[in-house]
Amino acid sequence: MLRTLALTALLTVPVAAQQTAQQIMTTALQKEAARQAGISNYVIIQSNGMMQAPAYYEKENLDGQELFRLVPISEWQKRRPGAIQDPAAMAAGMATGLDMMKGPMEREMAAAPGGALMGAYLSDMMTDMATFSRAAAVAEDSISDNRAETIEAQRGRALFGARATLVGREMIDTFAVFHLRATDLQDIPLQQPDDGGKVTMIDASMWLDATDYVPRRLLMHMDMENDGRHVPLTLELLLSDYQQQGSLLVAGR
């Protein structure tokens, strides 16, 4: 009986007594730095259905740290004139092309069996894609250099790491993970909406792979205030599909 009780107590020792959230975050940062050592830039091809877009990251010394900054396509074009077409013009042209294609494709779909339903779905889909393309054209003309955003993101991660506690070890699919959670995150810098509203972080959880120390899941609760009204926001990001690219681990989303 005593042996059984001793074994039970041993198995239920809190994980926090073995390793703190801060120690786990330190290990994650060390492993990330080791993977990034010797790498000055990299490109990720982002795919969304029929559309693909390159995301170019470049290492810079920002706020006293070596950080990877997402370089806007417009900036890359200025460095290498003629290497790529104007991204704003490409996005605007794509929107116009989608508008022109929508009518003929709707008529073709309507003539097919069950085409009325698919035609309506296709119309909605192409309208959404055209709207997205126009928004991309406007954003590309006014995008910042992302340096301030990169610094703010790093500061936010540092604040989370300093305030996090270890909830315990859990499983996501077949992966063992550390569940870290932090509250009182109202001072974490967030990108704010253009309409004068204010978004505030409330709390956040991160599930770090217990072997590779990369995020497997992120969950954030925020509050959006506008004209005295408060709307709760929840953002969840699943990062279960990592691929080895050189020394880097790149997540699929």
PDB file of C-alpha atoms in Angstrom:
ATOM      1  CA  MET A   1       0.000   0.000   0.000  1.00  0.00           C
ATOM      2  CA  LEU A   2       2.790   2.428   0.940  1.00  0.00           C
ATOM      3  CA  ARG A   3       4.636   1.568  -2.260  1.00  0.00           C
ATOM      4  CA  THR A   4       1.506   2.313  -4.329  1.00  0.00           C
ATOM      5  CA  LEU A   5       1.017   5.681  -2.611  1.00  0.00           C
ATOM      6  CA  ALA A   6       4.644   6.612  -3.135  1.00  0.00           C
ATOM      7  CA  LEU A   7       4.424   5.748  -6.836  1.00  0.00           C
ATOM      8  CA  THR A   8       1.208   7.757  -7.232  1.00  0.00           C
ATOM      9  CA  ALA A   9       2.780  10.788  -5.561  1.00  0.00           C
ATOM     10  CA  LEU A  10       5.807  10.505  -7.811  1.00  0.00           C
ATOM     11  CA  LEU A  11       3.677  10.442 -10.962  1.00  0.00           C
ATOM     12  CA  THR A  12       1.584  13.444  -9.936  1.00  0.00           C
ATOM     13  CA  VAL A  13       4.390  15.846  -9.043  1.00  0.00           C
ATOM     14  CA  PRO A  14       3.520  19.171 -10.760  1.00  0.00           C
ATOM     15  CA  VAL A  15       5.524  19.748 -13.931  1.00  0.00           C
ATOM     16  CA  ALA A  16       6.203  23.310 -12.753  1.00  0.00           C
ATOM     17  CA  ALA A  17       8.385  21.879  -9.995  1.00  0.00           C
ATOM     18  CA  GLN A  18      10.585  20.282 -12.646  1.00  0.00           C
ATOM     19  CA  GLN A  19      10.888  23.178 -15.110  1.00  0.00           C
ATOM     20  CA  THR A  20       9.557  26.734 -15.130  1.00  0.00           C
ATOM     21  CA  ALA A  21       7.897  28.490 -18.045  1.00  0.00           C
ATOM     22  CA  GLN A  22      10.831  30.891 -18.203  1.00  0.00           C
ATOM     23  CA  GLN A  23      13.317  28.015 -18.497  1.00  0.00           C
ATOM     24  CA  ILE A  24      11.230  26.494 -21.295  1.00  0.00           C
ATOM     25  CA  MET A  25      11.062  29.812 -23.165  1.00  0.00           C
ATOM     26  CA  THR A  26      14.825  30.287 -22.761  1.00  0.00           C
ATOM     27  CA  THR A  27      15.437  26.849 -24.264  1.00  0.00           C
ATOM     28  CA  ALA A  28      13.055  27.656 -27.144  1.00  0.00           C
ATOM     29  CA  LEU A  29      14.923  30.899 -27.897  1.00  0.00           C
ATOM     30  CA  GLN A  30      18.291  29.137 -27.761  1.00  0.00           C
ATOM     31  CA  LYS A  31      17.133  26.433 -30.174  1.00  0.00           C
ATOM     32  CA  GLU A  32      15.648  29.042 -32.508  1.00  0.00           C
ATOM     33  CA  ALA A  33      18.905  31.040 -32.496  1.00  0.00           C
ATOM     34  CA  ALA A  34      20.897  27.887 -33.265  1.00  0.00           C
ATOM     35  CA  ARG A  35      18.648  27.054 -36.234  1.00  0.00           C
ATOM     36  CA  GLN A  36      18.956  30.613 -37.570  1.00  0.00           C
ATOM     37  CA  ALA A  37      22.725  30.897 -37.107  1.00  0.00           C
ATOM     38  CA  GLY A  38      24.483  31.546 -40.404  1.00  0.00           C
ATOM     39  CA  ILE A  39      21.219  32.386 -42.207  1.00  0.00           C
ATOM     40  CA  SER A  40      20.834  35.979 -43.387  1.00  0.00           C
ATOM     41  CA  ASN A  41      17.581  35.674 -45.373  1.00  0.00           C
ATOM     42  CA  TYR A  42      14.959  33.197 -46.559  1.00  0.00           C
ATOM     43  CA  VAL A  43      11.790  33.061 -48.666  1.00  0.00           C
ATOM     44  CA  ILE A  44       8.488  31.358 -47.840  1.00  0.00           C
ATOM     45  CA  ILE A  45       5.992  30.730 -50.660  1.00  0.00           C
ATOM     46  CA  GLN A  46       2.511  31.246 -49.238  1.00  0.00           C
ATOM     47  CA  SER A  47      -0.271  29.423 -51.077  1.00  0.00           C
ATOM     48  CA  ASN A  48      -3.981  30.175 -50.804  1.00  0.00           C
ATOM     49  CA  GLY A  49      -5.963  28.073 -53.245  1.00  0.00           C
ATOM     50  CA  MET A  50      -5.059  29.242 -56.758  1.00  0.00           C
ATOM     51  CA  MET A  51      -2.857  32.117 -55.560  1.00  0.00           C
ATOM     52  CA  GLN A  52       0.773  32.033 -54.418  1.00  0.00           C
ATOM     53  CA  ALA A  53       2.832  34.860 -52.962  1.00  0.00           C
ATOM     54  CA  PRO A  54       6.477  34.972 -51.827  1.00  0.00           C
ATOM     55  CA  ALA A  55       7.315  36.277 -48.345  1.00  0.00           C
ATOM     56  CA  TYR A  56      10.943  37.414 -48.109  1.00  0.00           C
ATOM     57  CA  TYR A  57      12.542  37.635 -44.641  1.00  0.00           C
ATOM     58  CA  GLU A  58      15.867  39.342 -43.982  1.00  0.00           C
ATOM     59  CA  LYS A  59      17.958  39.393 -40.808  1.00  0.00           C
ATOM     60  CA  GLU A  60      18.608  42.859 -39.366  1.00  0.00           C
ATOM     61  CA  ASN A  61      19.850  44.370 -36.121  1.00  0.00           C
ATOM     62  CA  LEU A  62      16.681  45.889 -34.685  1.00  0.00           C
ATOM     63  CA  ASP A  63      16.373  47.214 -31.150  1.00  0.00           C
ATOM     64  CA  GLY A  64      19.753  45.663 -30.310  1.00  0.00           C
ATOM     65  CA  GLN A  65      18.745  42.173 -31.478  1.00  0.00           C
ATOM     66  CA  GLU A  66      19.217  40.082 -34.607  1.00  0.00           C
ATOM     67  CA  LEU A  67      15.658  39.704 -35.930  1.00  0.00           C
ATOM     68  CA  PHE A  68      14.109  38.551 -39.201  1.00  0.00           C
ATOM     69  CA  ARG A  69      12.008  41.265 -40.858  1.00  0.00           C
ATOM     70  CA  LEU A  70       9.367  40.628 -43.508  1.00  0.00           C
ATOM     71  CA  VAL A  71      10.553  42.794 -46.419  1.00  0.00           C
ATOM     72  CA  PRO A  72       7.648  44.373 -48.373  1.00  0.00           C
ATOM     73  CA  ILE A  73       7.564  43.424 -52.058  1.00  0.00           C
ATOM     74  CA  SER A  74       7.581  47.118 -52.985  1.00  0.00           C
ATOM     75  CA  GLU A  75      10.902  47.558 -51.156  1.00  0.00           C
ATOM     76  CA  TRP A  76      12.372  44.485 -52.846  1.00  0.00           C
ATOM     77  CA  GLN A  77      11.306  45.845 -56.217  1.00  0.00           C
ATOM     78  CA  LYS A  78      13.137  49.138 -55.561  1.00  0.00           C
ATOM     79  CA  ARG A  79      16.317  47.208 -54.791  1.00  0.00           C
ATOM     80  CA  ARG A  80      16.065  45.175 -57.995  1.00  0.00           C
ATOM     81  CA  PRO A  81      14.171  47.201 -60.619  1.00  0.00           C
ATOM     82  CA  GLY A  82      12.608  44.980 -63.256  1.00  0.00           C
ATOM     83  CA  ALA A  83      13.088  41.807 -61.237  1.00  0.00           C
ATOM     84  CA  ILE A  84       9.373  41.603 -60.489  1.00  0.00           C
ATOM     85  CA  GLN A  85       6.331  43.504 -61.674  1.00  0.00           C
ATOM     86  CA  ASP A  86       4.710  46.196 -59.602  1.00  0.00           C
ATOM     87  CA  PRO A  87       2.769  44.239 -56.927  1.00  0.00           C
ATOM     88  CA  ALA A  88       0.019  46.834 -56.572  1.00  0.00           C
ATOM     89  CA  ALA A  89      -0.608  46.830 -60.330  1.00  0.00           C
ATOM     90  CA  MET A  90      -0.570  43.014 -60.360  1.00  0.00           C
ATOM     91  CA  ALA A  91      -3.181  42.839 -57.588  1.00  0.00           C
ATOM     92  CA  ALA A  92      -5.408  45.464 -59.221  1.00  0.00           C
ATOM     93  CA  GLY A  93      -5.127  43.714 -62.597  1.00  0.00           C
ATOM     94  CA  MET A  94      -6.040  40.386 -61.009  1.00  0.00           C
ATOM     95  CA  ALA A  95      -9.176  41.945 -59.495  1.00  0.00           C
ATOM     96  CA  THR A  96     -10.230  43.324 -62.897  1.00  0.00           C
ATOM     97  CA  GLY A  97      -9.587  39.958 -64.552  1.00  0.00           C
ATOM     98  CA  LEU A  98     -11.695  38.135 -61.964  1.00  0.00           C
ATOM     99  CA  ASP A  99     -14.570  40.566 -62.551  1.00  0.00           C
ATOM    100  CA  MET A 100     -14.358  39.970 -66.327  1.00  0.00           C
ATOM    101  CA  MET A 101     -14.283  36.177 -65.939  1.00  0.00           C
ATOM    102  CA  LYS A 102     -17.138  35.967 -63.457  1.00  0.00           C
ATOM    103  CA  GLY A 103     -20.025  36.519 -65.923  1.00  0.00           C
ATOM    104  CA  PRO A 104     -18.975  33.987 -68.611  1.00  0.00           C
ATOM    105  CA  MET A 105     -18.102  31.346 -66.003  1.00  0.00           C
ATOM    106  CA  GLU A 106     -21.471  31.803 -64.287  1.00  0.00           C
ATOM    107  CA  ARG A 107     -23.263  31.192 -67.622  1.00  0.00           C
ATOM    108  CA  GLU A 108     -21.202  28.055 -68.290  1.00  0.00           C
ATOM    109  CA  MET A 109     -21.939  26.708 -64.821  1.00  0.00           C
ATOM    110  CA  ALA A 110     -25.681  27.441 -65.108  1.00  0.00           C
ATOM    111  CA  ALA A 111     -25.896  25.240 -68.222  1.00  0.00           C
ATOM    112  CA  ALA A 112     -24.389  22.268 -66.380  1.00  0.00           C
ATOM    113  CA  PRO A 113     -26.413  19.793 -64.240  1.00  0.00           C
ATOM    114  CA  GLY A 114     -26.805  21.282 -60.779  1.00  0.00           C
ATOM    115  CA  GLY A 115     -25.002  24.351 -62.046  1.00  0.00           C
ATOM    116  CA  ALA A 116     -27.345  26.916 -60.517  1.00  0.00           C
ATOM    117  CA  LEU A 117     -26.080  26.211 -57.018  1.00  0.00           C
ATOM    118  CA  MET A 118     -22.429  25.986 -58.092  1.00  0.00           C
ATOM    119  CA  GLY A 119     -22.802  29.140 -60.169  1.00  0.00           C
ATOM    120  CA  ALA A 120     -23.959  31.097 -57.139  1.00  0.00           C
ATOM    121  CA  TYR A 121     -21.099  29.683 -55.079  1.00  0.00           C
ATOM    122  CA  LEU A 122     -18.609  30.520 -57.837  1.00  0.00           C
ATOM    123  CA  SER A 123     -19.935  34.085 -58.045  1.00  0.00           C
ATOM    124  CA  ASP A 124     -19.484  34.612 -54.316  1.00  0.00           C
ATOM    125  CA  MET A 125     -16.004  33.066 -54.388  1.00  0.00           C
ATOM    126  CA  MET A 126     -14.775  35.190 -57.303  1.00  0.00           C
ATOM    127  CA  THR A 127     -16.268  38.361 -55.820  1.00  0.00           C
ATOM    128  CA  ASP A 128     -14.420  37.656 -52.565  1.00  0.00           C
ATOM    129  CA  MET A 129     -11.164  37.029 -54.462  1.00  0.00           C
ATOM    130  CA  ALA A 130     -11.544  40.271 -56.438  1.00  0.00           C
ATOM    131  CA  THR A 131     -12.197  42.207 -53.226  1.00  0.00           C
ATOM    132  CA  PHE A 132      -9.131  40.608 -51.644  1.00  0.00           C
ATOM    133  CA  SER A 133      -6.999  41.566 -54.649  1.00  0.00           C
ATOM    134  CA  ARG A 134      -8.138  45.196 -54.544  1.00  0.00           C
ATOM    135  CA  ALA A 135      -7.371  45.355 -50.825  1.00  0.00           C
ATOM    136  CA  ALA A 136      -3.910  43.953 -51.546  1.00  0.00           C
ATOM    137  CA  ALA A 137      -3.326  46.648 -54.169  1.00  0.00           C
ATOM    138  CA  VAL A 138      -4.217  49.404 -51.707  1.00  0.00           C
ATOM    139  CA  ALA A 139      -2.157  47.843 -48.913  1.00  0.00           C
ATOM    140  CA  GLU A 140       0.901  47.428 -51.123  1.00  0.00           C
ATOM    141  CA  ASP A 141       0.911  51.126 -51.958  1.00  0.00           C
ATOM    142  CA  SER A 142       0.810  52.142 -48.282  1.00  0.00           C
ATOM    143  CA  ILE A 143       2.651  49.332 -46.482  1.00  0.00           C
ATOM    144  CA  SER A 144       5.293  50.218 -43.878  1.00  0.00           C
ATOM    145  CA  ASP A 145       8.806  48.803 -43.851  1.00  0.00           C
ATOM    146  CA  ASN A 146       7.756  46.374 -41.060  1.00  0.00           C
ATOM    147  CA  ARG A 147      10.669  47.315 -38.794  1.00  0.00           C
ATOM    148  CA  ALA A 148       8.474  48.725 -36.022  1.00  0.00           C
ATOM    149  CA  GLU A 149       6.113  45.742 -36.325  1.00  0.00           C
ATOM    150  CA  THR A 150       9.029  43.299 -36.047  1.00  0.00           C
ATOM    151  CA  ILE A 151      10.323  45.022 -32.901  1.00  0.00           C
ATOM    152  CA  GLU A 152       6.853  45.117 -31.335  1.00  0.00           C
ATOM    153  CA  ALA A 153       6.301  41.418 -32.061  1.00  0.00           C
ATOM    154  CA  GLN A 154       9.596  40.555 -30.354  1.00  0.00           C
ATOM    155  CA  ARG A 155       8.742  42.703 -27.326  1.00  0.00           C
ATOM    156  CA  GLY A 156       5.354  41.034 -27.098  1.00  0.00           C
ATOM    157  CA  ARG A 157       6.972  37.605 -27.099  1.00  0.00           C
ATOM    158  CA  ALA A 158       9.397  38.711 -24.389  1.00  0.00           C
ATOM    159  CA  LEU A 159       6.542  39.994 -22.210  1.00  0.00           C
ATOM    160  CA  PHE A 160       4.637  36.749 -22.680  1.00  0.00           C
ATOM    161  CA  GLY A 161       7.718  34.714 -21.723  1.00  0.00           C
ATOM    162  CA  ALA A 162       8.347  36.779 -18.600  1.00  0.00           C
ATOM    163  CA  ARG A 163       4.758  36.471 -17.344  1.00  0.00           C
ATOM    164  CA  ALA A 164       3.896  32.937 -18.450  1.00  0.00           C
ATOM    165  CA  THR A 165       3.259  30.051 -16.107  1.00  0.00           C
ATOM    166  CA  LEU A 166       3.464  26.376 -16.966  1.00  0.00           C
ATOM    167  CA  VAL A 167       0.016  24.784 -16.993  1.00  0.00           C
ATOM    168  CA  GLY A 168       1.448  21.321 -17.638  1.00  0.00           C
ATOM    169  CA  ARG A 169       2.379  18.821 -20.328  1.00  0.00           C
ATOM    170  CA  GLU A 170      -0.301  17.878 -22.845  1.00  0.00           C
ATOM    171  CA  MET A 171      -0.687  16.176 -26.223  1.00  0.00           C
ATOM    172  CA  ILE A 172      -1.587  17.731 -29.581  1.00  0.00           C
ATOM    173  CA  ASP A 173      -2.201  14.876 -31.990  1.00  0.00           C
ATOM    174  CA  THR A 174       0.927  12.738 -31.488  1.00  0.00           C
ATOM    175  CA  PHE A 175       3.108  15.589 -30.176  1.00  0.00           C
ATOM    176  CA  ALA A 176       3.981  16.092 -26.517  1.00  0.00           C
ATOM    177  CA  VAL A 177       3.797  19.805 -25.715  1.00  0.00           C
ATOM    178  CA  PHE A 178       4.321  22.269 -22.878  1.00  0.00           C
ATOM    179  CA  HIS A 179       1.226  24.395 -22.249  1.00  0.00           C
ATOM    180  CA  LEU A 180       2.257  27.929 -21.220  1.00  0.00           C
ATOM    181  CA  ARG A 181      -0.290  30.592 -20.260  1.00  0.00           C
ATOM    182  CA  ALA A 182       0.014  34.281 -19.400  1.00  0.00           C
ATOM    183  CA  THR A 183      -2.580  36.777 -18.181  1.00  0.00           C
ATOM    184  CA  ASP A 184      -2.428  40.537 -17.589  1.00  0.00           C
ATOM    185  CA  LEU A 185      -1.117  41.226 -21.093  1.00  0.00           C
ATOM    186  CA  GLN A 186      -2.879  44.550 -21.653  1.00  0.00           C
ATOM    187  CA  ASP A 187       0.437  46.329 -22.302  1.00  0.00           C
ATOM    188  CA  ILE A 188       1.525  44.015 -25.124  1.00  0.00           C
ATOM    189  CA  PRO A 189       1.803  46.149 -28.295  1.00  0.00           C
ATOM    190  CA  LEU A 190      -0.759  45.258 -30.965  1.00  0.00           C
ATOM    191  CA  GLN A 191      -1.450  46.626 -34.426  1.00  0.00           C
ATOM    192  CA  GLN A 192      -4.487  48.895 -34.089  1.00  0.00           C
ATOM    193  CA  PRO A 193      -7.400  49.301 -36.558  1.00  0.00           C
ATOM    194  CA  ASP A 194      -7.572  52.385 -38.764  1.00  0.00           C
ATOM    195  CA  ASP A 195     -11.118  53.298 -37.687  1.00  0.00           C
ATOM    196  CA  GLY A 196     -10.047  54.622 -34.291  1.00  0.00           C
ATOM    197  CA  GLY A 197     -10.919  51.493 -32.323  1.00  0.00           C
ATOM    198  CA  LYS A 198      -8.577  49.900 -29.811  1.00  0.00           C
ATOM    199  CA  VAL A 199      -7.575  46.246 -29.518  1.00  0.00           C
ATOM    200  CA  THR A 200      -6.139  45.025 -26.197  1.00  0.00           C
ATOM    201  CA  MET A 201      -4.615  41.641 -25.406  1.00  0.00           C
ATOM    202  CA  ILE A 202      -6.182  39.942 -22.376  1.00  0.00           C
ATOM    203  CA  ASP A 203      -4.449  36.585 -22.098  1.00  0.00           C
ATOM    204  CA  ALA A 204      -2.629  34.075 -24.267  1.00  0.00           C
ATOM    205  CA  SER A 205      -1.643  30.421 -24.309  1.00  0.00           C
ATOM    206  CA  MET A 206       1.179  28.770 -26.220  1.00  0.00           C
ATOM    207  CA  TRP A 207       1.733  25.055 -26.684  1.00  0.00           C
ATOM    208  CA  LEU A 208       5.454  24.400 -27.323  1.00  0.00           C
ATOM    209  CA  ASP A 209       6.707  21.119 -28.738  1.00  0.00           C
ATOM    210  CA  ALA A 210       8.524  19.304 -25.930  1.00  0.00           C
ATOM    211  CA  THR A 211      11.261  18.087 -28.311  1.00  0.00           C
ATOM    212  CA  ASP A 212      11.847  20.818 -30.902  1.00  0.00           C
ATOM    213  CA  TYR A 213      10.524  23.703 -28.770  1.00  0.00           C
ATOM    214  CA  VAL A 214       8.505  25.203 -31.632  1.00  0.00           C
ATOM    215  CA  PRO A 215       4.896  26.417 -31.213  1.00  0.00           C
ATOM    216  CA  ARG A 216       2.245  23.827 -32.066  1.00  0.00           C
ATOM    217  CA  ARG A 217      -0.735  25.984 -31.106  1.00  0.00           C
ATOM    218  CA  LEU A 218      -1.395  29.603 -30.127  1.00  0.00           C
ATOM    219  CA  LEU A 219      -4.590  30.889 -28.494  1.00  0.00           C
ATOM    220  CA  MET A 220      -5.155  34.577 -27.711  1.00  0.00           C
ATOM    221  CA  HIS A 221      -8.096  36.393 -26.152  1.00  0.00           C
ATOM    222  CA  MET A 222      -8.459  40.100 -26.902  1.00  0.00           C
ATOM    223  CA  ASP A 223     -10.905  42.957 -26.415  1.00  0.00           C
ATOM    224  CA  MET A 224     -11.865  45.382 -29.192  1.00  0.00           C
ATOM    225  CA  GLU A 225     -13.309  48.710 -28.045  1.00  0.00           C
ATOM    226  CA  ASN A 226     -14.982  51.161 -30.420  1.00  0.00           C
ATOM    227  CA  ASP A 227     -17.355  53.993 -29.514  1.00  0.00           C
ATOM    228  CA  GLY A 228     -17.723  52.622 -25.991  1.00  0.00           C
ATOM    229  CA  ARG A 229     -18.682  49.127 -27.159  1.00  0.00           C
ATOM    230  CA  HIS A 230     -16.513  46.136 -26.274  1.00  0.00           C
ATOM    231  CA  VAL A 231     -16.326  43.031 -28.456  1.00  0.00           C
ATOM    232  CA  PRO A 232     -14.383  39.935 -27.324  1.00  0.00           C
ATOM    233  CA  LEU A 233     -12.016  38.479 -29.920  1.00  0.00           C
ATOM    234  CA  THR A 234     -10.418  35.039 -30.017  1.00  0.00           C
ATOM    235  CA  LEU A 235      -7.506  34.171 -32.297  1.00  0.00           C
ATOM    236  CA  GLU A 236      -6.292  30.589 -32.667  1.00  0.00           C
ATOM    237  CA  LEU A 237      -3.376  29.421 -34.784  1.00  0.00           C
ATOM    238  CA  LEU A 238      -2.538  25.743 -35.357  1.00  0.00           C
ATOM    239  CA  LEU A 239       1.036  24.991 -36.418  1.00  0.00           C
ATOM    240  CA  SER A 240       1.180  21.220 -36.566  1.00  0.00           C
ATOM    241  CA  ASP A 241       2.852  20.688 -39.946  1.00  0.00           C
ATOM    242  CA  TYR A 242       6.538  21.665 -39.695  1.00  0.00           C
ATOM    243  CA  GLN A 243       8.956  20.988 -42.542  1.00  0.00           C
ATOM    244  CA  GLN A 244      12.743  21.018 -42.418  1.00  0.00           C
ATOM    245  CA  GLN A 245      14.185  23.618 -44.808  1.00  0.00           C
ATOM    246  CA  GLY A 246      17.951  23.621 -44.354  1.00  0.00           C
ATOM    247  CA  SER A 247      18.450  24.289 -40.660  1.00  0.00           C
ATOM    248  CA  LEU A 248      15.053  25.993 -40.313  1.00  0.00           C
ATOM    249  CA  LEU A 249      11.756  24.464 -39.228  1.00  0.00           C
ATOM    250  CA  VAL A 250       8.965  26.082 -41.270  1.00  0.00           C
ATOM    251  CA  ALA A 251       5.362  25.738 -40.116  1.00  0.00           C
ATOM    252  CA  GLY A 252       2.384  25.041 -42.321  1.00  0.00           C
ATOM    253  CA  ARG A 253      -0.820  26.821 -41.257  1.00  0.00           C
TER     254      ARG A 253
END
